[in-house]
Short mmCIF file of N, CA and C in Angstrom, two decimals:
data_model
loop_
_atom_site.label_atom_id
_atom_site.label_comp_id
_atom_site.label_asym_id
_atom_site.label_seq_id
_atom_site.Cartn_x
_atom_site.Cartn_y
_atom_site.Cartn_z
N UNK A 138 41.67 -19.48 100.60
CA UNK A 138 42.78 -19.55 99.67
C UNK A 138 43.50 -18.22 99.57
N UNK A 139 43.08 -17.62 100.32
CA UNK A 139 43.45 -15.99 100.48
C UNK A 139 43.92 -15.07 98.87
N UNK A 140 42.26 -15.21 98.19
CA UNK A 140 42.43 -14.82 96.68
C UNK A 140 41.57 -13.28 97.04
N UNK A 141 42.00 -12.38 96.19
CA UNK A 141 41.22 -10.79 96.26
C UNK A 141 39.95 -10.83 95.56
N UNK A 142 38.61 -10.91 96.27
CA UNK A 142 37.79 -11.05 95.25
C UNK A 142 37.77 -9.89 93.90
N UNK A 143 37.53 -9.62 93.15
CA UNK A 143 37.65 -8.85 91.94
C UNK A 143 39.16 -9.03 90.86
N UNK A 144 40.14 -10.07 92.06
CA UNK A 144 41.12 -10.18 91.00
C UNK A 144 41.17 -11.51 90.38
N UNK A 145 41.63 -12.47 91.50
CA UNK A 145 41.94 -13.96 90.61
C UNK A 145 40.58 -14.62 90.39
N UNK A 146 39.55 -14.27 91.50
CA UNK A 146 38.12 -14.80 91.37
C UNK A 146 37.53 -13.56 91.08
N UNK A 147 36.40 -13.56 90.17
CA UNK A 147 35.41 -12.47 90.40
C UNK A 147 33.90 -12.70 89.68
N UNK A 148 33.15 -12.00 89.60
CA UNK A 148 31.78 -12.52 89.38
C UNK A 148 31.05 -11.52 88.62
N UNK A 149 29.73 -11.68 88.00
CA UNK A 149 29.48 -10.58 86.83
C UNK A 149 27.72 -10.79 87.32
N UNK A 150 27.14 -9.85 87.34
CA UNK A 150 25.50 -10.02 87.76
C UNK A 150 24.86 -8.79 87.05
N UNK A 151 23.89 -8.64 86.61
CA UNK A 151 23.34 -7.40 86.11
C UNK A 151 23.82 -6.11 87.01
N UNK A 152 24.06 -5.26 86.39
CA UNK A 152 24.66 -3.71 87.22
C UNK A 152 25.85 -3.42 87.88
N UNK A 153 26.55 -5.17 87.41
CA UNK A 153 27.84 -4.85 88.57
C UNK A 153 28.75 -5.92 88.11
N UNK A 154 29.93 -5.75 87.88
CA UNK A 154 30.91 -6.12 87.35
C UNK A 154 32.58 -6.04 88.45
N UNK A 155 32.33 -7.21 88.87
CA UNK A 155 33.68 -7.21 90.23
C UNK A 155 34.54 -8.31 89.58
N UNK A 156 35.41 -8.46 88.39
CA UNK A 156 36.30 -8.73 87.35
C UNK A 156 37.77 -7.65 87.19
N UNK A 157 38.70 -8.55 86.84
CA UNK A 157 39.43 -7.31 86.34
C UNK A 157 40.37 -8.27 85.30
N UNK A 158 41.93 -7.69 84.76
CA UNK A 158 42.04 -8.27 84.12
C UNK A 158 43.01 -9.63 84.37
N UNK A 159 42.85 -9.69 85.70
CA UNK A 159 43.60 -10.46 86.64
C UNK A 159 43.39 -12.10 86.78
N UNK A 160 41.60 -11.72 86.40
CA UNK A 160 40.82 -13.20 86.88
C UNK A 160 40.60 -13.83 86.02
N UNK A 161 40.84 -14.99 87.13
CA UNK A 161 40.96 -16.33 86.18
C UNK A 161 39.95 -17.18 86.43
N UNK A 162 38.81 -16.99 87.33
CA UNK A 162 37.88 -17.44 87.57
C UNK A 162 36.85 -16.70 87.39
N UNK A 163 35.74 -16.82 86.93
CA UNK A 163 34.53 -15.90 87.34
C UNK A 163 32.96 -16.19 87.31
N UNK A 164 32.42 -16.09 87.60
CA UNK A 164 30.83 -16.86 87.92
C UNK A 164 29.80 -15.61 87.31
N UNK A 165 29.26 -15.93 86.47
CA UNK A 165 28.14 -15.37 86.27
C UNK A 165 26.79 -16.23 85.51
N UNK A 166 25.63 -15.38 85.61
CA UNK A 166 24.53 -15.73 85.25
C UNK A 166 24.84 -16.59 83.72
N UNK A 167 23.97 -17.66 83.52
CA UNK A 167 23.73 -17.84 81.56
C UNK A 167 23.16 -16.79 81.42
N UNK A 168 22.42 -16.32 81.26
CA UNK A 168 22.06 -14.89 80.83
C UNK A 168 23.50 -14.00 80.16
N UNK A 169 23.90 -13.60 80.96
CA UNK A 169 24.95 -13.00 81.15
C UNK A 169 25.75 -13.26 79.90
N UNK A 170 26.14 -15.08 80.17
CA UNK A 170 27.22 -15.01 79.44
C UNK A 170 26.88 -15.61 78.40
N UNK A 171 25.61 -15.69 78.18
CA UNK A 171 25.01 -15.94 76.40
C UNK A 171 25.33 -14.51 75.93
N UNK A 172 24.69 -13.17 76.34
CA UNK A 172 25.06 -11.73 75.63
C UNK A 172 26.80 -11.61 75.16
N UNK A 173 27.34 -12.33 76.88
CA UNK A 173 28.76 -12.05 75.68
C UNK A 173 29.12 -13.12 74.70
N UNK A 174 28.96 -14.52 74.37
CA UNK A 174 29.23 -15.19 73.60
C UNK A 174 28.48 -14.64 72.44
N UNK A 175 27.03 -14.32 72.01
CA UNK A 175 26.66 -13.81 71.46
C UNK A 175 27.08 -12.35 70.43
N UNK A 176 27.78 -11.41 71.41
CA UNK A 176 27.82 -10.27 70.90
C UNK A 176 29.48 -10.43 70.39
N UNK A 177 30.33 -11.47 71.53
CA UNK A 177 31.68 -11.59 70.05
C UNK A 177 31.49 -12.59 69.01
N UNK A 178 30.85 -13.12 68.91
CA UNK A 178 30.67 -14.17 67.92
C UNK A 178 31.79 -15.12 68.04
N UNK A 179 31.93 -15.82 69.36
CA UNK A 179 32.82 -16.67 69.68
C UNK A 179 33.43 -16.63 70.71
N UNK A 180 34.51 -17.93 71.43
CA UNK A 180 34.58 -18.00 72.59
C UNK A 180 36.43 -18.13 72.92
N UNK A 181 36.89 -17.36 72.50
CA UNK A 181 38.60 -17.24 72.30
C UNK A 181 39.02 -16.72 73.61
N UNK A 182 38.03 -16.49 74.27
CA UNK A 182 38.29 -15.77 75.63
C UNK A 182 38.16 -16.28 77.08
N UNK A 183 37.78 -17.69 76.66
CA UNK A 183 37.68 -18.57 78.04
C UNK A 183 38.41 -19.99 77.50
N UNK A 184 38.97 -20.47 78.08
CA UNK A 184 39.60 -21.63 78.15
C UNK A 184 38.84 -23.00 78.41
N UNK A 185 37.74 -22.65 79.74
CA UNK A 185 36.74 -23.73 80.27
C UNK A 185 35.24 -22.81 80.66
N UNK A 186 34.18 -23.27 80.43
CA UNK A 186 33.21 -22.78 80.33
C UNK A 186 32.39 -24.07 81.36
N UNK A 187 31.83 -23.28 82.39
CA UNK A 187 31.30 -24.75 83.25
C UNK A 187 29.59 -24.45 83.33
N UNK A 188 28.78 -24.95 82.64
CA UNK A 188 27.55 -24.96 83.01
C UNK A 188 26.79 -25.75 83.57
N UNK A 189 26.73 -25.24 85.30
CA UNK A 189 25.94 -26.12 86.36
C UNK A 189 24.58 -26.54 86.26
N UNK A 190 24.34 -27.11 86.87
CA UNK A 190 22.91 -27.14 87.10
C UNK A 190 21.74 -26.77 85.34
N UNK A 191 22.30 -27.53 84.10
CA UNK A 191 21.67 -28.03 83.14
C UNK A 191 19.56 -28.16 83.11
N UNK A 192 19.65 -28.99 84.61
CA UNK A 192 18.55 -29.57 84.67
C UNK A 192 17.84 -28.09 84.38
N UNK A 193 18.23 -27.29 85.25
CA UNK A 193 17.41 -25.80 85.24
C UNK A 193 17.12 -25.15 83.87
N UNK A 194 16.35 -25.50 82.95
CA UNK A 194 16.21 -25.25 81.87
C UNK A 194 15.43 -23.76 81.87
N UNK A 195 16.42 -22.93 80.91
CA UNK A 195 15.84 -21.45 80.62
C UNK A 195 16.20 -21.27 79.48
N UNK A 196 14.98 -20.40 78.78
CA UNK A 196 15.51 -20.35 77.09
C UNK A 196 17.10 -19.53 76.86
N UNK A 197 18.03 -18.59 78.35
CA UNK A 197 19.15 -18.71 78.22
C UNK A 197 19.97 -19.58 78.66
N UNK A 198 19.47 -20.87 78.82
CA UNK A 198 20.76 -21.52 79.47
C UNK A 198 20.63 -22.31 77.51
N UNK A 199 19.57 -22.96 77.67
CA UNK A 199 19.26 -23.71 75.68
C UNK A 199 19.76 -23.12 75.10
N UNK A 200 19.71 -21.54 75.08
CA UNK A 200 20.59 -20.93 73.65
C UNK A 200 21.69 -21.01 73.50
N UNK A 201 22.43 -20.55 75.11
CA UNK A 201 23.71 -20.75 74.98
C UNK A 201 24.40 -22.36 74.63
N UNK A 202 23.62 -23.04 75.17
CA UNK A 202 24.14 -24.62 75.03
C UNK A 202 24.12 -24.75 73.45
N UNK A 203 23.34 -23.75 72.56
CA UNK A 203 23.11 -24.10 70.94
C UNK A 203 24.29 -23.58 70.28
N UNK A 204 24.88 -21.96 71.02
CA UNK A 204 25.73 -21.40 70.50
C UNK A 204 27.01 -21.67 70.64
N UNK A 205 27.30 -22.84 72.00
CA UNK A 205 28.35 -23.12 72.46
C UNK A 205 28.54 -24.37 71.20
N UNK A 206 27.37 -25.40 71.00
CA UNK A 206 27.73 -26.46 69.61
C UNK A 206 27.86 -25.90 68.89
N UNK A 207 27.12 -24.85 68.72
CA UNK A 207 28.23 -23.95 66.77
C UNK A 207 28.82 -23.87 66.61
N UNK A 208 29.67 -22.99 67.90
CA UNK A 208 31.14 -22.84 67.81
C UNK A 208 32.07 -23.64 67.96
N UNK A 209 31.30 -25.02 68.50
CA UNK A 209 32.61 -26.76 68.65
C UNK A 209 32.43 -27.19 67.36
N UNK A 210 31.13 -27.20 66.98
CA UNK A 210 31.27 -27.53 65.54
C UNK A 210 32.06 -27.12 64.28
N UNK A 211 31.86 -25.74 64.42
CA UNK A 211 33.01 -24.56 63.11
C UNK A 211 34.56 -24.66 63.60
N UNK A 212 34.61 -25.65 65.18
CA UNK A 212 36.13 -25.45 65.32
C UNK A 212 37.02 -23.98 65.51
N UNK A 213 36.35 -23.36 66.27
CA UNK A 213 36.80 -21.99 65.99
C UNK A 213 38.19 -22.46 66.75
N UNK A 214 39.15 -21.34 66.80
CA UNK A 214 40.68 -21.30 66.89
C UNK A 214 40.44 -21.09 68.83
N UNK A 215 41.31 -22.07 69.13
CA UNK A 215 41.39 -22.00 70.73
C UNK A 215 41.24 -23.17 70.85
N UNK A 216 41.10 -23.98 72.29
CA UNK A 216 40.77 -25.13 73.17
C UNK A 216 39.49 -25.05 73.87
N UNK A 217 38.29 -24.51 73.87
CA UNK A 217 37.53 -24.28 74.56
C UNK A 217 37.01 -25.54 75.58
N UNK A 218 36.92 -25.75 76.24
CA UNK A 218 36.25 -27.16 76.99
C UNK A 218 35.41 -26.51 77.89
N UNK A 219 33.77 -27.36 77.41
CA UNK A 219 32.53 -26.86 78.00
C UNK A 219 31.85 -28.33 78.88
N UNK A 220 32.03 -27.85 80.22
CA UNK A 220 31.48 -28.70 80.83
C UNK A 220 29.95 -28.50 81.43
N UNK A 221 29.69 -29.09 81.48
CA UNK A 221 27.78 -29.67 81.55
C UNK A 221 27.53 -30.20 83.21
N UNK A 222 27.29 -29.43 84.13
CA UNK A 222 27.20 -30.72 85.14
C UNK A 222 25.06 -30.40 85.07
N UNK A 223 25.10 -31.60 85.32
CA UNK A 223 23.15 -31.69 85.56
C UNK A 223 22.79 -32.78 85.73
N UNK A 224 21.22 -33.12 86.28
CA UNK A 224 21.07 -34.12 87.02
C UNK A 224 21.09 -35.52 86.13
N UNK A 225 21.05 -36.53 86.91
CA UNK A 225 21.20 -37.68 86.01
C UNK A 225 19.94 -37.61 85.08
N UNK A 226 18.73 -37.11 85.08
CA UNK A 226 17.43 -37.71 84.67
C UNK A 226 17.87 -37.02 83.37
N UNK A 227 18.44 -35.92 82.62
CA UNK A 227 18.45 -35.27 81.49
C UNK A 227 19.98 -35.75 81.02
N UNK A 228 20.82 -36.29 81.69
CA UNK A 228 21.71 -37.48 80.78
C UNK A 228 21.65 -37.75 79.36
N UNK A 229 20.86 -38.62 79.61
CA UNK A 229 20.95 -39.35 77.84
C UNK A 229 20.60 -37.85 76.51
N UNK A 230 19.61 -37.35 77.29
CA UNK A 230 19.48 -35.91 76.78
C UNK A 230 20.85 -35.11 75.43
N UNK A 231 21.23 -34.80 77.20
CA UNK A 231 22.85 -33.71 76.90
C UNK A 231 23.57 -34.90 76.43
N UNK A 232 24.12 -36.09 76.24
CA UNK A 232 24.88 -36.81 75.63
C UNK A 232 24.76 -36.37 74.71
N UNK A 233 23.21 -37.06 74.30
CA UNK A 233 23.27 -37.14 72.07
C UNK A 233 23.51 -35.19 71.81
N UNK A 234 23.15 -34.52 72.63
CA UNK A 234 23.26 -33.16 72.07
C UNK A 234 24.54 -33.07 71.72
N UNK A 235 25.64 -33.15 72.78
CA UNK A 235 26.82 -32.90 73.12
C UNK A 235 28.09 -34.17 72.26
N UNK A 236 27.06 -35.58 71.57
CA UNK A 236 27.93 -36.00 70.60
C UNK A 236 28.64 -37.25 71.70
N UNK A 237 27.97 -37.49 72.64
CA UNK A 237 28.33 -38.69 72.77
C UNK A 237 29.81 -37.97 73.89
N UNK A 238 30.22 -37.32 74.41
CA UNK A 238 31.18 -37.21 75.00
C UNK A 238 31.43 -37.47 76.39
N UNK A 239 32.62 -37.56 77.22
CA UNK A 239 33.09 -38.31 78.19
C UNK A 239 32.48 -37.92 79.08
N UNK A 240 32.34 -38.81 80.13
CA UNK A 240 31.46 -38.33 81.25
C UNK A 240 32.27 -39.25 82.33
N UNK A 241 31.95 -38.03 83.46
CA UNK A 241 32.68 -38.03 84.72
C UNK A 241 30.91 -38.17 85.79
N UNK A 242 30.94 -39.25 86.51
CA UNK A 242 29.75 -39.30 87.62
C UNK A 242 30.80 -39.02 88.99
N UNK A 243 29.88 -38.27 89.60
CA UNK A 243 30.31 -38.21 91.10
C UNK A 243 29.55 -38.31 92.22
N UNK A 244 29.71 -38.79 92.93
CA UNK A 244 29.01 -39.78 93.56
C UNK A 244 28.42 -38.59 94.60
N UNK A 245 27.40 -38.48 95.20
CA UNK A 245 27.23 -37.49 96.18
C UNK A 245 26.75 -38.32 97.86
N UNK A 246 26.02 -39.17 98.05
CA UNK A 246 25.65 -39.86 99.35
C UNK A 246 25.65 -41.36 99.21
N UNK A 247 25.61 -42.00 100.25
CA UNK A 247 26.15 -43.46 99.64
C UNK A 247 24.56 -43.98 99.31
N UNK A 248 24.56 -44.69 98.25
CA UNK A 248 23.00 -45.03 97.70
C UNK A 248 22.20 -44.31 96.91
N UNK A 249 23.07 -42.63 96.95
CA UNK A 249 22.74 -41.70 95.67
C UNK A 249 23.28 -41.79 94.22
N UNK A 250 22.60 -41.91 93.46
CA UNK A 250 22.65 -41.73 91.96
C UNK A 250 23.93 -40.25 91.82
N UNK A 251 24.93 -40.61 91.12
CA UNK A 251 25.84 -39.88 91.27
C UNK A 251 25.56 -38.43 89.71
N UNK A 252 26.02 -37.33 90.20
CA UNK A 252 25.34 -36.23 88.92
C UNK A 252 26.65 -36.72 87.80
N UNK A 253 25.91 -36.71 86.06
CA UNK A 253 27.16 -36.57 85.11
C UNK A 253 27.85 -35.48 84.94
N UNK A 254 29.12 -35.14 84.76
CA UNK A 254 29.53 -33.92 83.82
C UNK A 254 30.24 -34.28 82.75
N UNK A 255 29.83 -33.49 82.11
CA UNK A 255 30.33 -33.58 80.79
C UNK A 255 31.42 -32.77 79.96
N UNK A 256 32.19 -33.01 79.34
CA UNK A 256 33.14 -32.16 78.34
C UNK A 256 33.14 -32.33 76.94
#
């Protein structure tokens, strides 16, 4: 797509920060981006928040998924939309957490159980 990594895409990992104020994409650890949701006390700073791979349960991916319902719940000021993709088996799971919301399946091989995401 001939994008500069560190500008329109960029990525955040312990010790190293290849972001600027350019990007509009960026990938980092839950870890990561529980400390910053955490340390502003809110999420006015991302538009879409995509958390892959759910199934992979770590007490930072749970926290953040707790801190991300606080802040849908209190309605803070912005549009935030947090998507969920993870395997079908923890489904019904992330639904009732997440309030019952829309879900998108996508199909991956023909005869495969397709993964949900959620918003």
């Amino acid at each position: 797509m001939d994008l500069t990594l560190g500008h329109e895409v960029g990525y955040s990992i312990p010790q190293e920060d290849c972001t600027g104020p350019n990007t509009l994409l960026r990938f980092c650890w839950d870890r990561l981006l529980l400390q910053e949701v955490a340390s502003t006390r809110g999420t006015g700073a991302w538009g879409v928040l995509v958390l892959d791979e759910a199934q992979e349960r770590s007490v930072a991916s749970d926290s953040l998924q707790g801190l991300l319902q606080d802040a849908r719940l209190e309605k803070l000021p912005g549009d935030l939309r947090v998507v969920v993709v993870t395997d079908p088996a923890l489904e019904p799971k992330l639904r009732a957490f997440w309030g019952n919301p829309p879900i998108v399946h996508i199909p991956r091989e023909p005869g495969e159980r397709p993964s949900p995401i959620y918003w």
